[in-house]
Tab-separated table of C-alpha atoms in Angstrom:
chain	number	residue	atom	x	y	z
A	1	UNK	CA	4.671	-18.940	26.141
A	2	UNK	CA	7.978	-16.452	26.069
A	3	UNK	CA	10.450	-17.213	23.608
A	4	UNK	CA	13.741	-15.480	23.577
A	5	UNK	CA	14.671	-14.055	20.315
A	6	UNK	CA	18.245	-13.714	19.410
A	7	UNK	CA	17.282	-10.815	16.852
A	8	UNK	CA	14.703	-8.231	17.036
A	9	UNK	CA	12.907	-6.576	14.194
A	10	UNK	CA	11.663	-3.203	13.471
A	11	UNK	CA	9.956	-2.185	10.297
A	12	UNK	CA	7.545	0.305	8.905
A	13	UNK	CA	4.754	0.440	6.238
A	14	UNK	CA	4.078	3.603	3.702
A	15	UNK	CA	1.611	4.209	1.007
A	16	UNK	CA	2.281	3.444	-2.345
A	17	UNK	CA	0.716	4.260	-5.626
A	18	UNK	CA	-1.979	2.147	-7.376
A	19	UNK	CA	-0.683	-0.439	-9.787
A	20	UNK	CA	-2.149	1.013	-13.007
A	21	UNK	CA	-0.930	5.032	-11.683
A	22	UNK	CA	1.443	6.578	-13.819
A	23	UNK	CA	3.629	6.507	-10.905
A	24	UNK	CA	3.785	3.179	-9.871
A	25	UNK	CA	6.849	1.903	-11.958
A	26	UNK	CA	8.918	5.440	-10.690
A	27	UNK	CA	7.873	4.614	-7.447
A	28	UNK	CA	9.131	1.251	-7.370
A	29	UNK	CA	12.344	2.114	-8.863
A	30	UNK	CA	12.708	4.671	-6.203
A	31	UNK	CA	11.964	2.034	-3.213
A	32	UNK	CA	14.389	-0.238	-5.343
A	33	UNK	CA	17.003	2.612	-4.379
A	34	UNK	CA	15.646	3.002	-1.013
A	35	UNK	CA	16.533	-0.545	-0.485
A	36	UNK	CA	20.073	-0.256	-1.787
A	37	UNK	CA	20.637	2.395	0.313
A	38	UNK	CA	19.641	0.860	3.561
A	39	UNK	CA	21.494	-1.865	3.039
A	40	UNK	CA	24.484	0.251	2.140
A	41	UNK	CA	24.003	2.170	5.349
A	42	UNK	CA	22.448	-0.117	7.776
A	43	UNK	CA	24.533	-3.392	7.162
A	44	UNK	CA	27.901	-1.810	5.374
A	45	UNK	CA	28.280	1.421	7.040
A	46	UNK	CA	26.708	1.129	10.216
A	47	UNK	CA	26.769	-2.864	10.938
A	48	UNK	CA	23.521	-2.798	12.304
A	49	UNK	CA	21.817	-5.258	10.297
A	50	UNK	CA	22.520	-8.210	8.328
A	51	UNK	CA	19.708	-7.878	5.826
A	52	UNK	CA	17.756	-4.412	5.757
A	53	UNK	CA	15.479	-3.766	2.735
A	54	UNK	CA	12.771	-2.061	1.345
A	55	UNK	CA	9.809	-3.674	-1.060
A	56	UNK	CA	6.341	-2.673	-2.634
A	57	UNK	CA	4.016	-5.042	-2.276
A	58	UNK	CA	1.710	-5.622	-5.397
A	59	UNK	CA	-1.934	-5.379	-4.033
A	60	UNK	CA	-5.258	-4.229	-4.737
A	61	UNK	CA	-4.175	-1.911	-1.854
A	62	UNK	CA	-0.261	-1.405	-2.654
A	63	UNK	CA	1.973	-0.327	0.076
A	64	UNK	CA	5.753	-0.132	0.790
A	65	UNK	CA	7.728	-1.365	3.751
A	66	UNK	CA	11.052	-1.079	4.901
A	67	UNK	CA	12.692	-3.530	7.493
A	68	UNK	CA	15.660	-4.637	9.402
A	69	UNK	CA	16.777	-7.352	12.044
A	70	UNK	CA	19.039	-5.983	14.604
A	71	UNK	CA	20.046	-5.789	17.771
A	72	UNK	CA	19.709	-2.184	18.250
A	73	UNK	CA	16.014	-1.324	17.463
A	74	UNK	CA	16.332	2.070	18.259
A	75	UNK	CA	19.426	3.140	16.149
A	76	UNK	CA	18.282	1.076	13.333
A	77	UNK	CA	14.878	2.718	12.943
A	78	UNK	CA	16.632	6.075	13.508
A	79	UNK	CA	19.144	5.118	10.614
A	80	UNK	CA	16.387	3.741	8.316
A	81	UNK	CA	14.378	7.215	8.959
A	82	UNK	CA	17.902	9.283	8.083
A	83	UNK	CA	17.950	7.211	4.964
A	84	UNK	CA	14.412	7.753	3.812
A	85	UNK	CA	14.644	11.553	4.314
A	86	UNK	CA	18.102	11.855	2.796
A	87	UNK	CA	16.500	10.182	-0.579
A	88	UNK	CA	13.345	12.358	-0.370
A	89	UNK	CA	15.439	15.658	0.334
A	90	UNK	CA	18.279	14.717	-2.194
A	91	UNK	CA	16.924	12.550	-4.763
A	92	UNK	CA	18.277	9.312	-6.476
A	93	UNK	CA	20.835	10.226	-9.036
A	94	UNK	CA	20.774	9.174	-12.792
A	95	UNK	CA	23.581	6.821	-12.629
A	96	UNK	CA	21.778	4.920	-9.790
A	97	UNK	CA	18.416	4.900	-11.762
A	98	UNK	CA	20.297	3.506	-14.758
A	99	UNK	CA	21.834	0.694	-12.673
A	100	UNK	CA	18.098	-0.120	-10.877
A	101	UNK	CA	16.509	-0.084	-14.372
A	102	UNK	CA	19.089	-2.769	-15.825
A	103	UNK	CA	18.212	-5.012	-12.794
A	104	UNK	CA	14.576	-4.261	-13.058
A	105	UNK	CA	14.723	-5.603	-16.938
A	106	UNK	CA	17.092	-8.182	-16.754
A	107	UNK	CA	14.815	-9.749	-13.613
A	108	UNK	CA	11.705	-9.177	-15.685
A	109	UNK	CA	13.254	-11.183	-18.262
A	110	UNK	CA	14.468	-13.913	-16.028
A	111	UNK	CA	10.994	-14.362	-14.147
A	112	UNK	CA	9.218	-14.164	-17.510
A	113	UNK	CA	11.147	-17.166	-19.509
A	114	UNK	CA	8.450	-19.955	-19.431
A	115	UNK	CA	4.830	-19.972	-20.079
A	116	UNK	CA	3.741	-20.254	-16.740
A	117	UNK	CA	5.082	-17.280	-15.586
A	118	UNK	CA	4.114	-15.213	-18.497
A	119	UNK	CA	0.332	-16.580	-17.763
A	120	UNK	CA	1.211	-15.624	-13.984
A	121	UNK	CA	2.775	-12.204	-14.883
A	122	UNK	CA	-0.470	-11.207	-17.282
A	123	UNK	CA	-3.250	-12.450	-14.712
A	124	UNK	CA	-1.710	-10.760	-11.391
A	125	UNK	CA	-1.611	-7.518	-13.964
A	126	UNK	CA	-4.853	-7.966	-14.801
A	127	UNK	CA	-6.200	-8.589	-11.582
A	128	UNK	CA	-4.684	-5.488	-10.126
A	129	UNK	CA	-5.913	-3.600	-12.929
A	130	UNK	CA	-4.693	-4.180	-16.648
A	131	UNK	CA	-3.222	-6.941	-18.403
A	132	UNK	CA	-1.466	-4.467	-20.647
A	133	UNK	CA	0.818	-3.487	-17.734
A	134	UNK	CA	2.755	-6.901	-17.671
A	135	UNK	CA	3.263	-7.029	-21.765
A	136	UNK	CA	4.537	-3.187	-21.065
A	137	UNK	CA	6.474	-3.283	-18.256
A	138	UNK	CA	10.047	-3.078	-19.308
A	139	UNK	CA	9.327	-0.185	-21.581
A	140	UNK	CA	7.459	1.608	-18.612
A	141	UNK	CA	10.982	0.735	-16.636
A	142	UNK	CA	12.983	1.945	-19.412
A	143	UNK	CA	10.891	5.471	-19.626
A	144	UNK	CA	10.650	6.485	-16.121
A	145	UNK	CA	12.929	9.552	-15.497
A	146	UNK	CA	14.844	10.022	-12.450
A	147	UNK	CA	12.554	13.222	-11.768
A	148	UNK	CA	9.164	11.084	-12.037
A	149	UNK	CA	10.921	8.796	-9.146
A	150	UNK	CA	12.163	11.251	-7.027
A	151	UNK	CA	8.420	12.911	-7.407
A	152	UNK	CA	6.889	9.918	-6.841
A	153	UNK	CA	8.835	8.854	-3.633
A	154	UNK	CA	7.771	12.455	-2.057
A	155	UNK	CA	4.313	12.492	-3.254
A	156	UNK	CA	3.143	8.754	-1.590
A	157	UNK	CA	5.432	8.866	1.370
A	158	UNK	CA	4.265	11.188	3.774
A	159	UNK	CA	3.758	9.444	7.182
A	160	UNK	CA	5.057	5.735	8.208
A	161	UNK	CA	3.515	3.318	10.323
A	162	UNK	CA	6.219	1.368	12.574
A	163	UNK	CA	6.378	-1.928	13.804
A	164	UNK	CA	8.552	-3.483	16.216
A	165	UNK	CA	9.111	-7.074	16.878
A	166	UNK	CA	11.504	-8.650	19.896
A	167	UNK	CA	11.914	-9.449	23.461
A	168	UNK	CA	9.994	-6.836	25.874
A	169	UNK	CA	13.238	-5.720	27.324
A	170	UNK	CA	14.413	-4.825	24.019
A	171	UNK	CA	11.397	-3.015	22.631
A	172	UNK	CA	9.951	-1.196	25.946
A	173	UNK	CA	12.123	1.886	25.473
A	174	UNK	CA	12.009	2.036	21.518
A	175	UNK	CA	10.596	5.400	20.265
A	176	UNK	CA	10.328	5.015	16.262
A	177	UNK	CA	11.142	8.257	14.893
A	178	UNK	CA	8.591	10.642	13.647
A	179	UNK	CA	8.120	11.238	10.292
């Protein structure tokens, strides 16, 4: 059965460092910066999407993704690529990194307030490579430099795999931008 989708979706996945890599925390901070820039560009400035974002998926084989719900798939994909390339070429700024770090540290404390949350964080970290990582997370965030963040983004993001979901008439002519 074919159902009409009012909104179409475009997304891309990219490489990410291993959970225990020294580049993991800087990379996560960089992807947070990418997410904020996607929001500012695609939602606020271009009005192409109501919820563009980027995330790192904490798995044994981690990856990052960026996505947007939109009525203009081609323009959104092109804008997403432009934002990513701009960040890779120009890097994140120290001031932005400070804001991202503060948000990460605050969220970490809020998410870890209960014994169950602490156990979950330690268990997840152990499964992914080392329980000590969960205990040291806020220190690792605080120690990350803008140079490490920019280096990690350029080291691990060397190509994208695009996915488009939508009504056939909306996706048939979409050509995801080449990396």
